[in-house]
Coordinates of C-alpha atoms and ligand atoms in Angstrom, one line a residue:
M80 CA 129.9 107.6 108.2
S81 CA 131.7 105.6 110.9
R82 CA 133.9 102.7 110.0
F83 CA 131.2 100.5 111.7
F84 CA 128.3 101.3 109.5
S85 CA 127.0 98.2 107.8
A86 CA 128.0 97.8 104.2
K87 CA 124.5 96.8 103.4
Y88 CA 123.5 100.5 103.6
N89 CA 126.2 101.6 101.2
T90 CA 123.7 102.6 98.5
L91 CA 121.0 103.9 100.9
T92 CA 120.0 107.5 100.2
P93 CA 117.8 108.7 103.1
Y94 CA 114.6 110.7 102.6
T95 CA 115.0 114.4 102.6
P96 CA 112.2 116.1 104.7
G97 CA 111.0 119.6 103.7
E98 CA 113.0 122.5 105.1
Q99 CA 112.2 123.5 108.7
P100 CA 114.3 126.6 108.9
R101 CA 114.7 128.5 112.2
D102 CA 116.5 131.6 110.8
Q103 CA 113.3 133.7 110.5
Q104 CA 109.5 133.4 110.6
Y105 CA 108.3 132.0 107.3
I106 CA 104.8 131.5 105.9
K107 CA 105.3 127.7 105.7
L108 CA 103.7 126.3 102.6
N109 CA 106.3 123.5 102.0
T110 CA 105.5 120.4 104.0
N111 CA 101.7 120.0 103.6
E112 CA 100.9 120.6 107.2
S113 CA 97.6 122.0 108.3
P114 CA 97.4 125.7 109.1
F115 CA 94.8 124.9 111.8
P116 CA 95.6 123.6 115.3
P117 CA 94.5 120.1 116.3
S118 CA 90.9 119.9 117.5
P119 CA 90.4 121.4 121.0
L120 CA 89.1 118.0 122.1
A121 CA 92.3 116.3 120.8
Q122 CA 94.4 118.8 122.7
Q123 CA 92.4 118.4 125.9
R124 CA 92.7 114.6 125.7
A125 CA 96.5 114.7 125.1
Q126 CA 96.9 117.1 128.1
E127 CA 94.9 114.8 130.4
E128 CA 96.9 111.8 129.3
A129 CA 100.2 113.5 130.0
A130 CA 99.7 112.7 133.7
M131 CA 99.9 109.0 132.8
L132 CA 103.2 109.0 130.9
Q133 CA 105.0 106.9 133.5
L134 CA 103.1 103.9 132.1
Y135 CA 103.7 102.3 128.7
S136 CA 101.1 103.0 126.1
D137 CA 98.6 100.3 125.1
P138 CA 100.2 98.2 122.4
T139 CA 96.8 97.1 121.1
C140 CA 95.6 100.8 120.9
V141 CA 92.2 99.6 121.9
S142 CA 90.6 103.0 122.5
L143 CA 91.8 104.4 119.3
T144 CA 91.1 101.3 117.2
S145 CA 87.6 101.0 118.4
A146 CA 86.9 104.7 117.8
A147 CA 88.4 104.4 114.3
A148 CA 86.6 101.1 113.5
K149 CA 83.3 102.8 114.3
A150 CA 84.1 105.9 112.3
L151 CA 85.3 104.0 109.2
G152 CA 82.8 101.1 109.3
V153 CA 85.3 98.3 109.6
A154 CA 86.1 95.8 112.4
A155 CA 88.7 96.6 115.0
D156 CA 91.0 93.7 113.8
E157 CA 91.0 95.3 110.3
I158 CA 93.0 98.4 111.5
L159 CA 96.5 98.9 112.7
F160 CA 97.8 102.2 114.1
S161 CA 101.4 103.4 113.7
N162 CA 103.8 106.2 114.4
G163 CA 102.9 108.3 111.5
S164 CA 101.8 106.6 108.3
D165 CA 105.5 106.4 107.3
E166 CA 105.9 103.6 109.9
V167 CA 103.1 101.4 108.6
L168 CA 104.3 102.0 105.0
N169 CA 107.7 100.7 106.1
F170 CA 105.9 97.7 107.8
A171 CA 104.2 97.0 104.5
F172 CA 107.5 96.9 102.7
M173 CA 108.9 94.6 105.3
A174 CA 105.9 92.3 105.4
F175 CA 104.9 92.1 101.8
C176 CA 108.1 92.5 99.7
D177 CA 111.2 90.4 99.3
A178 CA 113.7 89.2 96.6
D179 CA 110.9 87.3 94.8
T180 CA 108.2 90.0 95.3
P181 CA 109.6 93.3 94.4
A182 CA 108.0 96.7 95.1
I183 CA 106.6 98.7 92.2
F184 CA 105.4 102.3 92.3
P185 CA 105.3 105.3 89.9
D186 CA 108.5 107.2 89.1
I187 CA 106.9 110.3 90.4
T188 CA 105.4 109.8 93.8
Y189 CA 106.1 110.0 97.5
G190 CA 109.9 109.8 97.8
F191 CA 109.9 107.6 100.8
Y192 CA 108.8 104.4 98.9
K193 CA 112.2 104.2 97.3
V194 CA 113.9 104.7 100.6
F195 CA 111.9 102.0 102.3
A196 CA 112.7 99.6 99.5
Q197 CA 116.5 100.4 99.7
L198 CA 116.5 100.2 103.5
N199 CA 115.0 96.7 103.5
G200 CA 117.1 95.5 100.6
I201 CA 114.0 95.0 98.4
P202 CA 114.2 95.1 94.6
Y203 CA 112.0 97.9 93.2
E204 CA 110.8 99.2 89.9
Q205 CA 109.7 102.8 89.3
I206 CA 107.1 102.9 86.6
P207 CA 107.1 106.1 84.5
L208 CA 103.9 108.1 84.7
K209 CA 102.4 109.3 81.4
E210 CA 103.4 112.7 80.1
D211 CA 100.4 114.2 81.9
F212 CA 101.5 112.6 85.2
T213 CA 98.6 110.1 85.2
I214 CA 99.0 106.4 85.7
D215 CA 98.7 104.0 82.8
L216 CA 96.6 101.2 84.2
R217 CA 98.1 98.7 81.8
D218 CA 101.4 99.1 83.7
Y219 CA 99.8 97.6 86.8
A220 CA 98.1 94.5 85.4
A221 CA 98.9 91.1 86.7
R222 CA 102.3 92.1 88.2
N223 CA 104.1 89.7 90.5
A224 CA 105.0 92.6 92.8
T225 CA 103.7 94.6 95.7
I226 CA 102.2 97.8 94.3
F227 CA 102.4 101.1 96.1
I228 CA 100.2 103.9 94.9
A229 CA 99.6 107.3 96.6
N230 CA 96.1 108.4 95.9
P231 CA 95.9 111.3 95.4
N232 CA 99.5 111.3 94.3
A233 CA 102.2 113.6 95.6
P234 CA 103.6 116.0 94.6
T235 CA 101.2 116.2 91.6
G236 CA 97.9 116.2 93.6
L237 CA 96.2 114.1 90.9
Y238 CA 93.5 111.7 92.0
L239 CA 92.8 108.3 90.5
S240 CA 89.1 107.4 90.6
L241 CA 88.0 104.6 92.8
D242 CA 86.9 102.4 89.9
K243 CA 90.5 102.6 88.5
I244 CA 91.9 101.7 91.9
E245 CA 89.5 98.8 92.0
Q246 CA 90.7 97.6 88.6
I247 CA 94.3 97.6 89.8
V248 CA 93.4 95.6 92.9
K249 CA 91.2 93.2 90.9
N250 CA 93.9 92.7 88.2
N251 CA 96.5 91.7 90.8
P252 CA 94.8 89.0 93.0
C253 CA 98.1 87.4 93.9
S254 CA 99.8 90.7 95.0
V255 CA 99.2 93.2 97.8
V256 CA 98.1 96.6 96.6
V257 CA 98.9 99.4 99.0
I258 CA 96.9 102.6 98.5
D259 CA 98.4 105.5 100.4
E260 CA 95.6 107.9 101.1
A261 CA 97.5 110.6 103.0
Y262 CA 95.5 113.3 101.2
I263 CA 92.2 111.5 100.6
D264 CA 90.1 113.8 102.9
F265 CA 90.5 116.8 100.6
G266 CA 87.9 115.7 98.0
G267 CA 88.7 112.1 97.1
E268 CA 86.8 109.0 97.8
S269 CA 88.5 106.4 100.0
A270 CA 89.2 102.9 99.0
I271 CA 88.5 101.6 102.6
P272 CA 85.1 100.1 101.7
L273 CA 86.9 98.0 99.0
T274 CA 88.9 96.2 101.8
K275 CA 85.7 94.3 102.5
K276 CA 85.7 92.9 99.0
Y277 CA 89.5 92.3 98.3
D278 CA 91.9 90.5 100.7
N279 CA 94.9 92.0 98.8
L280 CA 94.1 95.6 99.4
L281 CA 95.7 97.7 102.1
V282 CA 94.7 101.3 102.6
V283 CA 97.0 103.6 104.5
Q284 CA 95.9 107.0 106.0
T285 CA 97.4 109.6 108.3
F286 CA 96.3 112.1 111.0
S287 CA 99.1 114.5 109.8
K288 CA 97.2 116.4 107.2
S289 CA 93.4 116.7 107.5
R290 CA 93.4 116.2 111.3
S291 CA 96.2 118.7 112.0
M292 CA 98.4 116.2 113.9
A293 CA 101.7 116.0 112.0
G294 CA 103.7 116.6 115.1
A295 CA 101.9 113.8 117.0
R296 CA 102.8 111.1 114.5
L297 CA 99.7 109.0 113.9
G298 CA 98.9 106.9 110.9
F299 CA 97.0 103.7 110.3
A300 CA 96.3 100.9 107.8
V301 CA 93.0 99.2 107.0
G302 CA 92.9 95.8 105.3
C303 CA 91.5 92.3 105.8
K304 CA 92.3 90.7 109.2
N305 CA 95.1 88.6 107.8
L306 CA 97.0 91.5 106.3
I307 CA 96.7 93.4 109.6
Q308 CA 97.9 90.4 111.5
D309 CA 101.0 90.3 109.3
L310 CA 101.7 94.0 110.0
N311 CA 101.2 93.3 113.7
T312 CA 103.9 90.6 113.5
I313 CA 106.3 93.3 112.2
K314 CA 105.1 95.8 114.7
Y315 CA 105.6 93.5 117.7
S316 CA 109.0 92.6 116.3
T317 CA 110.1 96.2 116.2
N318 CA 108.2 98.5 118.6
P319 CA 105.0 97.3 120.3
Y320 CA 104.5 100.7 121.9
N321 CA 104.7 102.6 118.6
V322 CA 101.9 105.0 119.4
N323 CA 102.5 107.0 122.5
R324 CA 99.8 107.7 125.1
M325 CA 99.3 111.4 124.3
T326 CA 99.0 110.8 120.6
M327 CA 96.6 107.9 121.2
A328 CA 94.3 110.1 123.4
A329 CA 94.5 113.0 120.9
G330 CA 93.6 110.6 118.1
V331 CA 90.4 109.6 119.9
G332 CA 89.5 113.3 120.5
A333 CA 90.2 114.1 116.8
L334 CA 87.9 111.3 115.7
E335 CA 85.1 112.4 118.0
D336 CA 85.3 116.0 116.8
V337 CA 83.8 115.3 113.4
D338 CA 82.5 118.9 112.8
Y339 CA 85.9 120.4 113.4
F340 CA 87.5 117.9 111.0
R341 CA 84.9 118.5 108.2
G342 CA 85.1 122.3 108.6
N343 CA 88.8 122.3 108.2
C344 CA 88.8 120.1 105.2
R345 CA 86.1 122.3 103.6
A346 CA 88.2 125.5 104.4
I347 CA 91.3 123.9 102.7
M348 CA 89.3 122.9 99.6
D349 CA 87.8 126.5 99.4
N350 CA 91.3 128.0 99.8
R351 CA 92.6 125.6 97.1
S352 CA 89.9 126.7 94.6
W353 CA 90.6 130.4 95.4
T354 CA 94.4 129.9 95.1
T355 CA 94.1 128.0 91.8
S356 CA 91.9 130.6 90.2
E357 CA 94.2 133.5 91.3
L358 CA 97.2 131.6 90.0
A359 CA 95.5 131.1 86.6
K360 CA 94.9 134.9 86.4
L361 CA 98.7 135.3 86.8
G362 CA 99.5 132.9 84.0
F363 CA 100.1 129.7 86.1
T364 CA 99.1 126.2 85.0
T365 CA 98.1 124.2 88.0
L366 CA 97.4 120.5 88.0
P367 CA 93.9 119.6 89.2
S368 CA 94.5 118.8 92.9
L369 CA 92.4 116.8 95.4
T370 CA 95.0 117.4 98.1
N371 CA 96.0 120.2 100.5
F372 CA 98.6 121.4 98.0
V373 CA 98.8 122.5 94.4
F374 CA 101.5 121.8 91.9
T375 CA 101.9 124.8 89.6
K376 CA 104.1 126.3 87.0
N377 CA 104.5 129.5 85.0
E378 CA 106.5 129.9 81.7
A379 CA 107.6 133.3 82.9
I380 CA 109.6 131.9 85.8
S381 CA 111.5 128.7 86.5
G382 CA 110.4 126.6 89.4
K383 CA 113.7 127.1 91.2
E384 CA 113.7 130.9 90.7
F385 CA 110.1 131.2 91.9
Y386 CA 110.9 129.1 95.0
L387 CA 114.1 131.1 95.8
K388 CA 112.3 134.5 95.3
L389 CA 109.4 133.4 97.5
K390 CA 111.8 132.3 100.1
S391 CA 113.7 135.6 100.1
K392 CA 110.3 137.2 100.7
G393 CA 109.5 135.0 103.7
I394 CA 107.3 132.3 102.0
L395 CA 108.5 128.7 101.8
V396 CA 107.2 126.3 99.1
R397 CA 108.8 123.1 97.8
H398 CA 110.8 122.8 94.6
F399 CA 111.9 119.4 93.3
D400 CA 115.1 119.4 91.3
I401 CA 114.1 116.5 89.1
P402 CA 113.9 116.9 85.3
R403 CA 110.2 116.3 84.8
L404 CA 109.3 118.4 87.9
T405 CA 111.7 121.2 87.7
D406 CA 109.3 123.8 86.2
Y407 CA 106.9 123.4 89.1
V408 CA 106.6 124.3 92.7
R409 CA 104.4 122.6 95.2
V410 CA 102.5 125.0 97.4
T411 CA 100.7 123.7 100.5
I412 CA 97.2 125.2 100.9
G413 CA 97.2 127.2 104.2
S414 CA 94.7 129.6 105.7
A415 CA 92.9 132.2 103.7
E416 CA 95.4 134.9 105.0
Q417 CA 98.4 132.8 104.1
M418 CA 97.1 132.2 100.6
A419 CA 96.4 135.9 100.1
A420 CA 100.0 136.6 101.2
F421 CA 101.3 134.0 98.8
I422 CA 99.3 135.4 95.8
R423 CA 100.3 139.0 96.7
T424 CA 103.9 138.1 96.9
T425 CA 103.7 136.1 93.6
K426 CA 102.2 139.2 91.9
E427 CA 105.1 141.2 93.3
I428 CA 107.7 138.7 92.0
L429 CA 106.2 138.7 88.5
E430 CA 106.0 142.5 88.5
E431 CA 109.7 142.8 89.5
M432 CA 110.6 140.5 86.6
K433 CA 109.1 142.9 83.9
Ligands
PMP233 N1 102.3 109.4 102.3 C1 102.4 110.5 101.5 C2 102.0 110.5 100.1 C3 102.9 111.7 102.1 O1 103.0 112.8 101.4 C4 103.3 111.7 103.5 C5 103.8 112.9 104.2 N2 105.0 113.4 103.9 C6 103.2 110.5 104.2 C7 102.7 109.4 103.5 C8 103.7 110.3 105.6 O2 102.9 111.1 106.5 P1 103.0 110.8 108.1 O3 104.2 109.9 108.3 O4 103.2 112.1 108.6 O5 101.7 110.1 108.4

């Protein structure tokens, strides 16, 4: 730290992204990326747009916003695009939380929520999940706080049904409820239609997972016009050109290529079922996942040891050194070949331990 770093960040602990090692070629099942390339149409649009990079991108994201509005069945002024969904989540912390309106979220969830609260000097409360990692709805009734819920949750993969999400939104009419749907396309039902009914609901999604565009950085929020206007105030006060030209063009292509998107989501869900049943045969307990990853444990091997042994054999998964999570590893669902290699290697590891 330099001697110039503001003291207001003394207690800030930055987010730790998953490992991106360069020492060897790994089968990468640790950062919930898609194993499939972006849609050919998305790639083509990005390539064409590259010739225009001398010009700033459109701060209003008109082309993308109107394509998304059509696809999602909402109005264009009910959507805001961002540089990855992380950016719009940060905007939501900035716009809807302060000393009088703290942020609340589960104790086990996406690690960035805590960082955004700390970064912005916002008081926050982490509400313990139940023993089985599910949410107790009573913890989220009539709270004078902005509520952040990842649905499905990470790293557990557990999905909260839409009627429960609606109860939370309904029970907090004086608070904004942010539902982070980064993984919603792998079997869950989106809360986006509920934004028509509730002016305190903001739904956040990303192109990083189901649309294979993690490297392009594209996310968005959907909510009533006034909530989106507030987020725009923050956006235009930080970085009006937050979505670059190539990403914007690729996003339109990705939205147009519906069959490619659906096919990839289906493949991930099929590979998830296969992986879960193979893991069960090997004595693993896997939480029911509606995401592109599974959270799994086996009494025969600690989470840390399993992670380290997989890594030594060229497969990266994610281990969280946190008391309630330490038995588990989180395994991204990749291609059928990658999952076959993961299961084969897991068998080998368990054999070697006998
Ligand atoms: N929300 C959740 C729950 C996530 O797991 C992630 C990805 N790490 C994000 C948001 C952010 O994704 P991105 O910024 O790539 O859109």
